[in-house]
Coordinates of C-alpha atoms and ligand atoms in Angstrom, one line a residue:
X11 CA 40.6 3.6 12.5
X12 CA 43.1 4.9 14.8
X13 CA 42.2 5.3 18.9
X14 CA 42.8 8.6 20.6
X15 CA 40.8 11.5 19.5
X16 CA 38.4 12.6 21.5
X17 CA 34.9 13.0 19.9
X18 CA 33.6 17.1 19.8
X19 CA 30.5 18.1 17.8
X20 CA 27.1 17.5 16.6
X21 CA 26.1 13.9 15.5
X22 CA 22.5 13.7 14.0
X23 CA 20.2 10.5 14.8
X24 CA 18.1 8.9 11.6
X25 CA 15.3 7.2 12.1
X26 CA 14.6 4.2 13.7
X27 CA 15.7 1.1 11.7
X28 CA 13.2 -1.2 14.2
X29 CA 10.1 1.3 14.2
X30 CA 10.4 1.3 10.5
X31 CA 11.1 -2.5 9.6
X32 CA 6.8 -3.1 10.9
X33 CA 5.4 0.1 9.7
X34 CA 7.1 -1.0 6.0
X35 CA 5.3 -4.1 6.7
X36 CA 2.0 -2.7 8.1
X37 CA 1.8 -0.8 4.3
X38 CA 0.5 -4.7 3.0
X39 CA -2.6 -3.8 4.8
X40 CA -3.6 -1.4 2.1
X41 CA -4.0 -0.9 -1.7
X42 CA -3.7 3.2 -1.1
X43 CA 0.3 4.7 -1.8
X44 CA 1.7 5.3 1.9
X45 CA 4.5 7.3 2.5
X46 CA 7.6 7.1 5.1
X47 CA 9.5 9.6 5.9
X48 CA 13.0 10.0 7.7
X49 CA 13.9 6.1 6.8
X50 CA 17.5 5.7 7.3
X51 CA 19.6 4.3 4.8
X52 CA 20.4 0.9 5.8
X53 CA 20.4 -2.6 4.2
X54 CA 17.7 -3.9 6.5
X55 CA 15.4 -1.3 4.7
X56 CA 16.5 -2.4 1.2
X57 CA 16.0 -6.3 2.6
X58 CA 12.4 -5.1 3.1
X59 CA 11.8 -3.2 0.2
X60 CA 12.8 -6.5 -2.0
X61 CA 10.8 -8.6 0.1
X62 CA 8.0 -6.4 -0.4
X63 CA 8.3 -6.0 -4.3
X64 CA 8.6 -10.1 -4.0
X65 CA 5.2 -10.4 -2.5
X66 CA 3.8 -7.9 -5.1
X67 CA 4.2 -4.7 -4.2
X68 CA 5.5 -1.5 -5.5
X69 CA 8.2 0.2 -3.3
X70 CA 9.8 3.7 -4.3
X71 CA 13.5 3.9 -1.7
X72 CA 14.9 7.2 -1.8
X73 CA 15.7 7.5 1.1
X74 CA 15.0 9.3 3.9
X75 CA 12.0 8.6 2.2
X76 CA 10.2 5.3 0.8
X77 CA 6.4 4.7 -1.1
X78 CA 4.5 2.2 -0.7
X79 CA 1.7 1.1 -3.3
X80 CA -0.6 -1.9 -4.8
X81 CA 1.5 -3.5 -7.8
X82 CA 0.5 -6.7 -9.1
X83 CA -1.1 -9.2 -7.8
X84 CA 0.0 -10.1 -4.3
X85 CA 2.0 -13.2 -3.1
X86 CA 1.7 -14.1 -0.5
X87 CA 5.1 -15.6 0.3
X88 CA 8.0 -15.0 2.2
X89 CA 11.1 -17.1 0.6
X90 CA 14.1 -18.2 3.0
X91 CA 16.6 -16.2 0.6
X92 CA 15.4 -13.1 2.1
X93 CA 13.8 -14.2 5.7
X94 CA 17.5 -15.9 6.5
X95 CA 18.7 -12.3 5.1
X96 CA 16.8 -10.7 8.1
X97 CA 14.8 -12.1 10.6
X98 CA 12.4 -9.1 10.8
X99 CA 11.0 -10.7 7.2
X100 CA 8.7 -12.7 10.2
X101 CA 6.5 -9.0 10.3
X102 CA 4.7 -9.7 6.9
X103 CA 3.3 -12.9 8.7
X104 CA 0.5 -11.1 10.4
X105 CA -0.6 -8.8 7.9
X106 CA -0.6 -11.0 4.9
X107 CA -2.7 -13.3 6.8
X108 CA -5.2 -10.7 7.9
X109 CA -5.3 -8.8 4.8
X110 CA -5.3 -12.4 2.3
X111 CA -6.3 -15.2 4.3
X112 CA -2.7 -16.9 3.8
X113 CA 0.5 -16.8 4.1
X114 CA 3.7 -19.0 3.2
X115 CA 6.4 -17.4 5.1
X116 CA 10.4 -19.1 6.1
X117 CA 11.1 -19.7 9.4
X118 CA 13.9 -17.5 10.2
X119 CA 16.2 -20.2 12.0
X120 CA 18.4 -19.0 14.6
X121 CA 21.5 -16.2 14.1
X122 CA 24.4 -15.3 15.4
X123 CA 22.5 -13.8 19.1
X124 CA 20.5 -17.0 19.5
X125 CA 17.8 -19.0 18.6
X126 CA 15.3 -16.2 18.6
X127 CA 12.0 -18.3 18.5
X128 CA 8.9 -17.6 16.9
X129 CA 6.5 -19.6 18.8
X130 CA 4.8 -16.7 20.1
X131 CA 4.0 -15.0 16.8
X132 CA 2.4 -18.2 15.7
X133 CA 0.3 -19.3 19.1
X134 CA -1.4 -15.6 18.8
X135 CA -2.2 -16.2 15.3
X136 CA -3.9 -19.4 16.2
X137 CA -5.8 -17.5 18.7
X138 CA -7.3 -15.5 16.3
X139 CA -8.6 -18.5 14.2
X140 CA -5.8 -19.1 11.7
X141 CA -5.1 -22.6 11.0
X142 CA -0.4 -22.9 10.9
X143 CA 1.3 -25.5 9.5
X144 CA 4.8 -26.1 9.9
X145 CA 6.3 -28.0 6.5
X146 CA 10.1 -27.7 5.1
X147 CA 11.3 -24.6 7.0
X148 CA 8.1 -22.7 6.3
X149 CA 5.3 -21.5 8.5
X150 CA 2.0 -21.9 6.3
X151 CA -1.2 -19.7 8.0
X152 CA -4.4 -19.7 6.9
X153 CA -7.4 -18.0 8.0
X154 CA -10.8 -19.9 10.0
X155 CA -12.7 -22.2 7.8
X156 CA -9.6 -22.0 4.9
X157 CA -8.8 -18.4 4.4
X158 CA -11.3 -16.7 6.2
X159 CA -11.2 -13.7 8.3
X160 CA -9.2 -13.6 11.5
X161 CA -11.0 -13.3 15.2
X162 CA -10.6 -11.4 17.4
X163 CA -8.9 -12.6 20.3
X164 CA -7.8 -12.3 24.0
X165 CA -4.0 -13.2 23.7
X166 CA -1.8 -13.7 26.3
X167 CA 2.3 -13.7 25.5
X168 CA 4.3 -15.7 28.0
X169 CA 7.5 -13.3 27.0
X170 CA 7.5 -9.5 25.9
X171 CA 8.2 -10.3 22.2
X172 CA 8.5 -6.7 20.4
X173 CA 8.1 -8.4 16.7
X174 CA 5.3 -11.0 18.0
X175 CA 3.5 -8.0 19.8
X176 CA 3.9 -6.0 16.5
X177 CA 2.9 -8.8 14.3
X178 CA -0.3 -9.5 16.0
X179 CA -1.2 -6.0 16.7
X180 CA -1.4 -5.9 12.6
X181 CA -2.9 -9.3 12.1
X182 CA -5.6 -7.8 14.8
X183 CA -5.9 -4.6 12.8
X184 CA -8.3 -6.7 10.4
X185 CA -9.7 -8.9 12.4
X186 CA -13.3 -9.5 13.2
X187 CA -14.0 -7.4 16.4
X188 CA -11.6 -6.8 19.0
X189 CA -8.6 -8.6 20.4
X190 CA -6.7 -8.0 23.6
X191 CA -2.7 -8.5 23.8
X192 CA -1.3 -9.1 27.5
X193 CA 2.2 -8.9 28.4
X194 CA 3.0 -6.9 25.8
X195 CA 6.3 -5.2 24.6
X196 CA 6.5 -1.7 25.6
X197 CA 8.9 -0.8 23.4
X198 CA 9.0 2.9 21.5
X199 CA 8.6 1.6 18.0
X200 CA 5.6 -0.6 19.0
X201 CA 3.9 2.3 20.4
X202 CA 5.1 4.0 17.2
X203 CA 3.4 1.2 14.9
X204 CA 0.5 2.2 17.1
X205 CA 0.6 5.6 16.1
X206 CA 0.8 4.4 12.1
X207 CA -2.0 1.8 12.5
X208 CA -4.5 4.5 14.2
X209 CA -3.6 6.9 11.0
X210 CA -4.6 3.8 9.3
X211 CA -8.1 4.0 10.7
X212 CA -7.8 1.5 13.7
X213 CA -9.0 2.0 17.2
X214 CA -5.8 1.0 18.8
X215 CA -4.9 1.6 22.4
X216 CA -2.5 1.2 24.9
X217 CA 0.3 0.6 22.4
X218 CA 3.8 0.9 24.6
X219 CA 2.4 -0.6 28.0
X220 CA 1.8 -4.1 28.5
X221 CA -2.3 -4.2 27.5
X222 CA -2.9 -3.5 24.3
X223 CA -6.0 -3.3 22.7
X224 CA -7.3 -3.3 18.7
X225 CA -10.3 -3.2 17.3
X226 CA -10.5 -4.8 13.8
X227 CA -11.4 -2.8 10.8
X228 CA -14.3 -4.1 8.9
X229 CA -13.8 -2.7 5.4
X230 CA -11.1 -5.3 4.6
X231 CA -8.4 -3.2 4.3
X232 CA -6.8 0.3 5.8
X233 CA -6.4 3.4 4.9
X234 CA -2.9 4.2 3.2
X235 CA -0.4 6.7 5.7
X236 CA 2.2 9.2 5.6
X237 CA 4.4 9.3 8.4
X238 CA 7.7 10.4 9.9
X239 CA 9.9 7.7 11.5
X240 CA 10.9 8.4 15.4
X241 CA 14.3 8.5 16.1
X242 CA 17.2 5.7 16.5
X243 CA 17.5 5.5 20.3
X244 CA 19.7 2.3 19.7
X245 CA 21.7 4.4 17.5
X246 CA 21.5 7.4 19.8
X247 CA 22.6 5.3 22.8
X248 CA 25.8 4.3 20.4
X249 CA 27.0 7.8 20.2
X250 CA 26.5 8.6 23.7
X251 CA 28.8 5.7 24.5
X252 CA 31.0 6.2 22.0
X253 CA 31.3 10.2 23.2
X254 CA 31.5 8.6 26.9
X255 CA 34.5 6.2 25.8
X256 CA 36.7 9.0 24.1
X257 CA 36.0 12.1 26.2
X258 CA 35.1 15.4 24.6
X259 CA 31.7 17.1 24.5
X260 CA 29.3 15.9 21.6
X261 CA 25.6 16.8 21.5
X262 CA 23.5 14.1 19.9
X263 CA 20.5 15.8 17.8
X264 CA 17.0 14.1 17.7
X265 CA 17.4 11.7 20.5
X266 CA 14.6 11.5 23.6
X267 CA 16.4 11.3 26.8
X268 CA 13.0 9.3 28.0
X269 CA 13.3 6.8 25.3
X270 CA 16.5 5.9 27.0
X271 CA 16.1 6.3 31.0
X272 CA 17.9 2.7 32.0
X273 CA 21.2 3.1 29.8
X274 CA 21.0 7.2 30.5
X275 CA 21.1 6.5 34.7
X276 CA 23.5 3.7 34.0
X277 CA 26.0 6.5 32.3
X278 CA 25.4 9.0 34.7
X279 CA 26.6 6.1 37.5
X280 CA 29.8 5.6 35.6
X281 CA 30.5 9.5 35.9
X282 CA 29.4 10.5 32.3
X283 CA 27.4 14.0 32.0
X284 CA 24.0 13.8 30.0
X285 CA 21.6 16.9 29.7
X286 CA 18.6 17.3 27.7
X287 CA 19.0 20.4 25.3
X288 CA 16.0 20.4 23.1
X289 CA 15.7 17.5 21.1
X290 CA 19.4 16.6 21.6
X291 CA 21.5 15.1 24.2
X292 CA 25.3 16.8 25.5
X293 CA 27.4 14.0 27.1
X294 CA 30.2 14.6 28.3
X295 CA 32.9 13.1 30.6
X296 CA 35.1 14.9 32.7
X297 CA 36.6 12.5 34.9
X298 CA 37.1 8.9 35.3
X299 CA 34.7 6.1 34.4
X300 CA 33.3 3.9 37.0
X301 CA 32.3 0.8 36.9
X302 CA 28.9 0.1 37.1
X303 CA 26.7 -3.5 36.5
X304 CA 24.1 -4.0 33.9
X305 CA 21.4 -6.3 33.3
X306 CA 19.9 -6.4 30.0
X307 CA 16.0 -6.5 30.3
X308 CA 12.8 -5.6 28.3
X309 CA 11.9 -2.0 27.9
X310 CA 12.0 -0.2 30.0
X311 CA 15.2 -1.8 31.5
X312 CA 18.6 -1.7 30.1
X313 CA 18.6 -2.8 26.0
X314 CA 19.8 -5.7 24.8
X315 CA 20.8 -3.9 21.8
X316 CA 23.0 -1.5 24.0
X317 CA 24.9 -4.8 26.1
X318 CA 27.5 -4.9 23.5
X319 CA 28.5 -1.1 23.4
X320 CA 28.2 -0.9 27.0
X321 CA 30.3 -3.4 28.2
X322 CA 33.4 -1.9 26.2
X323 CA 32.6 1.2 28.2
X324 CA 33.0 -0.8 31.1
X325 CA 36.5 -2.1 29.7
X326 CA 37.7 1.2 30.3
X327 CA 36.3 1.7 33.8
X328 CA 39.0 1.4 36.6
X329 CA 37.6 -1.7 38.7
X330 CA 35.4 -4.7 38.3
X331 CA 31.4 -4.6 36.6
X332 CA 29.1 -6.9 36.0
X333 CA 26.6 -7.3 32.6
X334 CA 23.9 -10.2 32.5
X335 CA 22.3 -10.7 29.2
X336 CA 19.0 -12.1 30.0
X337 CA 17.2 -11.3 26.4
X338 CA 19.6 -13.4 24.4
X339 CA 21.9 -16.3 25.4
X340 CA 24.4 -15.4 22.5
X341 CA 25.1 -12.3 22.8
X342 CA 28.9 -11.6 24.2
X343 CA 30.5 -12.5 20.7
X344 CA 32.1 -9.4 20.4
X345 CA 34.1 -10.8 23.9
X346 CA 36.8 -12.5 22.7
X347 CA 37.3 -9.7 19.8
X348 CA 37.5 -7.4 22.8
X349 CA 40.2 -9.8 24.7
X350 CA 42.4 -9.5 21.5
X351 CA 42.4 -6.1 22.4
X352 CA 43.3 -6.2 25.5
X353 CA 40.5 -6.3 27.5
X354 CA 39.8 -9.1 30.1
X355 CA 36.4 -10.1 30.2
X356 CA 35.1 -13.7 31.8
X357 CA 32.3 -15.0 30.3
X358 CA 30.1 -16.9 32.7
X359 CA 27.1 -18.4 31.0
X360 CA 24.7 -15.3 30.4
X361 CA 27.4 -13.1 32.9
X362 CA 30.3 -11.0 32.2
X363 CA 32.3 -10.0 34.5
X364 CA 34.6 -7.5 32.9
X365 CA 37.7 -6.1 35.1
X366 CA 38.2 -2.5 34.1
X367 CA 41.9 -2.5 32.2
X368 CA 41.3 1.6 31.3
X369 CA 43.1 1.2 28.2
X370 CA 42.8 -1.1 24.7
X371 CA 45.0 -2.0 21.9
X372 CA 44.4 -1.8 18.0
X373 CA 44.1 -5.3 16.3
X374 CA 42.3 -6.7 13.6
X375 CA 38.9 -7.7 14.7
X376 CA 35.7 -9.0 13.0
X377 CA 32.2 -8.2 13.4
X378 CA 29.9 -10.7 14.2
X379 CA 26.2 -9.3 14.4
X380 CA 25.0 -5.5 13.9
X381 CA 25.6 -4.4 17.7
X382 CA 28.7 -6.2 18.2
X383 CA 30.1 -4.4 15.5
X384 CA 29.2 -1.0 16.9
X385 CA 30.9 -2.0 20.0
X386 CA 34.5 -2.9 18.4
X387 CA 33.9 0.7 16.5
X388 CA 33.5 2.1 19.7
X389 CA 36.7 0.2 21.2
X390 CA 38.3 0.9 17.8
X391 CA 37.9 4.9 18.7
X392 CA 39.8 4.6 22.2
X393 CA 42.4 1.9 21.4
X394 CA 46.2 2.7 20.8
X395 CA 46.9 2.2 17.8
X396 CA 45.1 1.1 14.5
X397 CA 42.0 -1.1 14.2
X398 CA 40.2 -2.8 11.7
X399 CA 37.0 -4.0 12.1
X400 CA 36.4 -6.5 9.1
X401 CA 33.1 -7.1 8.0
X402 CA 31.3 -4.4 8.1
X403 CA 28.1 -5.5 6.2
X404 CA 26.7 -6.0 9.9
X405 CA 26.8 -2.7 10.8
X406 CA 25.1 -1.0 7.4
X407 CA 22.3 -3.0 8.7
X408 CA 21.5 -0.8 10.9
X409 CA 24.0 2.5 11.4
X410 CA 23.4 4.7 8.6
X411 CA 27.0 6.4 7.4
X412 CA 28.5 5.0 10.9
X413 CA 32.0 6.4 9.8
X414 CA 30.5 9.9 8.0
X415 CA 29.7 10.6 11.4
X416 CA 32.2 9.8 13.4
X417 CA 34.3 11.0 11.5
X418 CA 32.3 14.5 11.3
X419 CA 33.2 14.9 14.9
X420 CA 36.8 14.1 15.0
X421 CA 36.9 10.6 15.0
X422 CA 39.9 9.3 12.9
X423 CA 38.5 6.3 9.9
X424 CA 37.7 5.2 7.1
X425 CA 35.7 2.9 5.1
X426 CA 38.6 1.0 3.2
X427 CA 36.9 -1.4 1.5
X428 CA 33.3 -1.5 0.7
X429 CA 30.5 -3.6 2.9
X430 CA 31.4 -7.4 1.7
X431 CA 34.7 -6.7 2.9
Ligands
EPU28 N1 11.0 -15.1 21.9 C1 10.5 -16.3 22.1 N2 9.4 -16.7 21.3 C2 8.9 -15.8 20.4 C3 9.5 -14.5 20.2 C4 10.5 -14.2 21.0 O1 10.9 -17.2 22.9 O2 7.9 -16.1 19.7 C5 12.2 -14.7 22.8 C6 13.4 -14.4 22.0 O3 14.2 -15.6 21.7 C7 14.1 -13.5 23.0 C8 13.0 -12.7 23.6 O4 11.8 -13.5 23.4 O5 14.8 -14.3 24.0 C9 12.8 -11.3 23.1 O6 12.8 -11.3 21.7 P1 12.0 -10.4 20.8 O7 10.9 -11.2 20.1 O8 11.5 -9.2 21.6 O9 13.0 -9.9 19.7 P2 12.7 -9.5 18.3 O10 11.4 -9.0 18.1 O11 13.1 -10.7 17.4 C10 13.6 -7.1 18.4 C11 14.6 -6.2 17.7 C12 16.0 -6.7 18.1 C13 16.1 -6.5 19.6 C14 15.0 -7.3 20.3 C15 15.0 -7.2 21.8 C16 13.4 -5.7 15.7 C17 13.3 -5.8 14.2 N3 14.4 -6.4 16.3 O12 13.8 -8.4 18.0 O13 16.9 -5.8 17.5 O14 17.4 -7.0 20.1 O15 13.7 -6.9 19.8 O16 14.8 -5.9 22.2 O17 12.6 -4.9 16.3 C18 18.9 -5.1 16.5 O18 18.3 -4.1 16.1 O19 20.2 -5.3 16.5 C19 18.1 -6.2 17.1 C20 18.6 -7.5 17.2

């Protein structure tokens, strides 16, 4: 791609990769055909589609839409060739216990962003009665008195986990009576697999604050769905950066200023204009970018999942910010990337201080983990020059037609080679 242009246009938001990864999962709780609708295209969705067919399902991806329906004879078992593909494979854990009284499901191991525990996930499930085992690399769960039905159970998380919160909002889903999670995620797309499980025929409430309570369904499985996904705010919050970083006047369709408060003030501190016009966003930036600090914290405070993008804003800022990570303690790989670019960036354990140099050069960078590699796009757009961001596998993981897109509103690339690259 070549820096420069500034972005001017309409950019339209699929749906969320990370609301749609659980309800995908949450279709194992019933023999009925569901239906989801505005999927994006992405290869986390495919990932869990072929995971899904593995444990014995039958999975229709057209997407924006995908079906959902009994095939043969389920498996109950996750192998590691697709869990270490995508660590989300960890969401079948709660409803194939529930719903079959086992499970045999990898651990995911740790990636690029950190270690990313699942300790959480596990200590709920033994809450609820099931009996885990930990034996070569696989988490083996079985329900009370060997493959009973799950309890229900008062659980307390000692960390806002959004997949552990999702997973056992699931596993509770058919569970006997009614459990209680505390400390809960508030993330949109749990309140969103909220939404899905009620259609589903559970009494779920308080999905998206912190208490969340589920009373299990009886009849051994749920009813089968059709549902609309929600909107990427991750992959709305990309754009409004990336608009932010070039100048120009782009209005993002089908993104909730609400579902993005923290990064939408932080923006507005660094000079850029947001307004609300229906169901889209208009940013725009008419003057300078300030610096501004950042710490990355569990919704609703600033995403993790927008650190990356962020902080090559702040690379263009005239003076010095600050960005903690506190979610992950891996998560600054796309730094030295950015510093062969030009940008000058100290990395202090979990803390970047980043001194605003207001300009970047092209190089040839690599991308290390999905929102890394949004964030050398977006450094890409404004830098002098050409840049090529190699291997860009990460990003169809979860940015559906990332360079369509951009390129839809005057951004100058191209795909040159395709995703192995
Ligand atoms: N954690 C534990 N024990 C657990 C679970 C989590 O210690 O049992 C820790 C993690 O290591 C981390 C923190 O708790 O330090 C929060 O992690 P969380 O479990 O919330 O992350 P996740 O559920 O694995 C989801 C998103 C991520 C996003 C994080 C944080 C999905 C499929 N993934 O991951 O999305 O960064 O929440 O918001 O929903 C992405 O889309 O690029 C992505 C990485």
């Amino acid at each position: 791609m070549r820096g420069g242009a500034a972005l001017n246009g309409t950019v339209r938001i699929s749906g969320a990769k990370n609301a749609a990864l659980p309800i995908l999962c949450a279709t194992l709780l019933s023999d009925g055909a569901s239906r989801l609708r505005n999927v994006p295209a992405l290869r986390d969705i495919e990932t869990t589609a072929a995971l899904l067919r593995f444990l014995g399902r039958g999975v229709t991806v057209d997407a924006p839409e995908v079906r959902v329906e009994a095939g043969s004879d389920i498996k109950p078992e996750a192998p590691y060739e697709l869990v270490k593909q995508m660590r989300a494979s960890i969401l079948v854990l709660g409803p194939l216990v529930a719903r079959f009284g086992r499970a045999k499901v990898s651990l995911p191991g740790g990636c690029a962003i950190g270690a990313r525990p699942v300790d959480q996930h596990l200590k709920g499930l033994e809450a609820m009665g099931a009996n885990i085992r930990l034996e070569r690399g696989y988490v083996h769960a079985e329900g009370p008195g060997g493959g009973g039905r799950l309890r229900g159970a008062e659980i307390y998380f000692d960390i806002p986990t959004v997949t552990g919160t999702e997973n056992l909002m699931m596993a509770a889903a058919l569970a006997k009576g009614r459990s209680t999670l505390v400390n809960c995620a508030r993330e949109p797309e749990v309140e969103e697999l909220g939404r899905v499980l009620n259609k589903m025929g559970v009494e779920v409430t308080g999905a998206g604050t912190d208490v969340i309570h589920v009373v299990g369904v009886d009849r051994g499985e749920l009813d089968p769905f059709d549902h609309a996904i929600i909107p990427d705010r991750i992959e709305a919050g990309t754009y409004l950066v990336a608009a932010a970083a070039t100048g120009g006047d782009v209005l993002v369709e089908g993104a909730e200023l609400s579902d993005l408060e923290a990064l939408v003030s932080k923006l507005r501190m660094a000079g850029v204009e947001l307004a609300a016009e229906g169901d889209a966003i208009r940013v725009r930036r008419p003057g300078p970018l300030r610096p501004v600090n950042i710490t990355t914290a569990p919704h609703p405070g600033f995403p993790t999942d927008m650190q990356a993008q962020f902080l090559v804003l702040m690379c263009l800022a005239k003076g010095e910010s600050v960005i903690t990570e506190t979610i992950f303690e891996n998560r600054f790989m796309h730094v030295p990337e950015l510093q062969r670019m030009g940008a000058s960036v100290a990395l202090r354990g979990n803390t970047a201080v980043v001194q605003g140099v207001g300009h970047l050069y092209g190089a040839s960078v690599m991308a290390t983990d999905l929102r890394a590699s949004a964030s050398l796009v977006i450094a890409g757009l404004v830098a002098e020059d050409e840049t090529e961001v190699r291997r860009v596998y990460h990003l169809d993981r979860g940015y559906e037609h990332m360079e369509t897109k951009l390129a839809r509103v005057g951004a100058r690339i191209a795909r040159v080679k395709d995703a192995e690259s």
